[in-house]
Amino acid sequence: WAIAFSLVYGRQIYKDYQEGQINLKDATTLYSYMNITVAVINYVSQMIISDHVAKMMSKVPFFATLKAFRLDSRSLYKSIVLALVKTVVFPLTIEVAFILQQRRQHPEMSLIWTVYRLFPLIISNLLNNCYFGAMVVVKEMLYALNRRLDAQLQEVNLLQRKDQLKLYTRYYRMQRFCALADELDQLAYRYRLIYVHSGKYLTPMSLSMILSLICHLLGITVGFYSLYYAIADTFIMGKPYDGLGSLINLVFLAISLAEITLLTHLCNHLLVATRRSAVILQEMNLQHADSRYRQAVHDFTLLVTVTKYQIKP
C-alpha cells in the first residue's frame, strides 16, 4: 500500500511539476503536497517500528483502567464529540473547499477527483487522530482520578475535625484510614500506568506530530499570505477581489489554526490535570491520620513529584 500510494501521488506531483502547475502560493496546493509527503514518511516510519508498537500496545491495560474509573456517559460523550470534530468535521470541511475549487477551476472534472485529493490528508492525519483520541480518553481518566482524590480529601479532612474526633472511636478511624489507604494505593498504581503508557505511546507518534505541526504552520503562513495578496491586488493594482479564492484559502487557514488550537487546548488540560493531583495531595490534613494512610499519601506524592519534572508539554 505504501509503495502504491507513493507511486500514484508521486507521479501526480511530478506531472504537475512538468506542466508547471505547481503553485506554492496557493494554500490548497501546498496543503495537498505537504500531506502527501507526510503520509509517505508516516508509512515508512511506522513500517520500521510496527513490531515495537504492536508489542507495546498489547501490554496496555486500557479497558481495565477504564472499568476501574467508571467514567460517566457525559464525559465520554464530550470526548467522542471532540474526537469526531477533528476526525470527521475537519476533513468534510476541506472536502467542501476542494469541491468549490474544482467547480471554479475545472468544472468538467468529476467530483471523484476531490476525494482523490482528500485521501492523502486523511492518511497523513491518521496517526495524529489516533494519538489525539487516546489523549482525550487519558484526560478523562485523569479527571476521574482527581475526582476520586478530591472525595478522599473531603473525607480525610472531615475525619480529623475536632467534632469528628470525638464522635468516632480510634479503632473506627484507623479502620477507615486503612481502607482509604488501600484505595489511594490503587489510584497511585493507575496514575503510574497512565503516565508510563502515555509516554510510551508518544514516542512512536512524535515524528508524525512534528510533521503535522510543520504542515499546519506552513498552511497558516501561506493562508495569511494569500489573503494579504488578494487584498493588496484589489487596493493597489485595482484588480477585482477574488472572494471565492479567498474563501477557499480561509478554510485551510481556519482548519490549520483549529488543529493547533485543539492540540494545544488538550495538552494544557492534561498538564493541569496532572498538577491537580499534586495539589489535592498537598491539601490533605495528615495531623491525626493513621500512619498507614500517611505512608500512602507520601508515596503517591513522591510519584507525582517525580513524574512532574518528566512530563513534557
PDB file of C-alpha atoms in Angstrom, residues 2 6 14 60 87 134 187 201 233 276 308:
ATOM      1  CA  ALA A   2       2.812   2.409   0.842  1.00  0.00           C
ATOM      2  CA  SER A   6       3.877   6.785  -3.222  1.00  0.00           C
ATOM      3  CA  TYR A  14       5.919  15.044 -10.979  1.00  0.00           C
ATOM      4  CA  VAL A  60      -1.644  -1.545  27.746  1.00  0.00           C
ATOM      5  CA  THR A  87     -11.541  13.304  12.535  1.00  0.00           C
ATOM      6  CA  ALA A 134      -6.122   8.446  23.067  1.00  0.00           C
ATOM      7  CA  LEU A 187      -5.152   5.278  42.439  1.00  0.00           C
ATOM      8  CA  TYR A 201       2.639   5.939  23.160  1.00  0.00           C
ATOM      9  CA  ASP A 233      -4.110  43.268  -5.592  1.00  0.00           C
ATOM     10  CA  ARG A 276      -4.177  18.994  40.125  1.00  0.00           C
ATOM     11  CA  LYS A 308       6.026  16.236  37.254  1.00  0.00           C
TER      12      LYS A 308
END
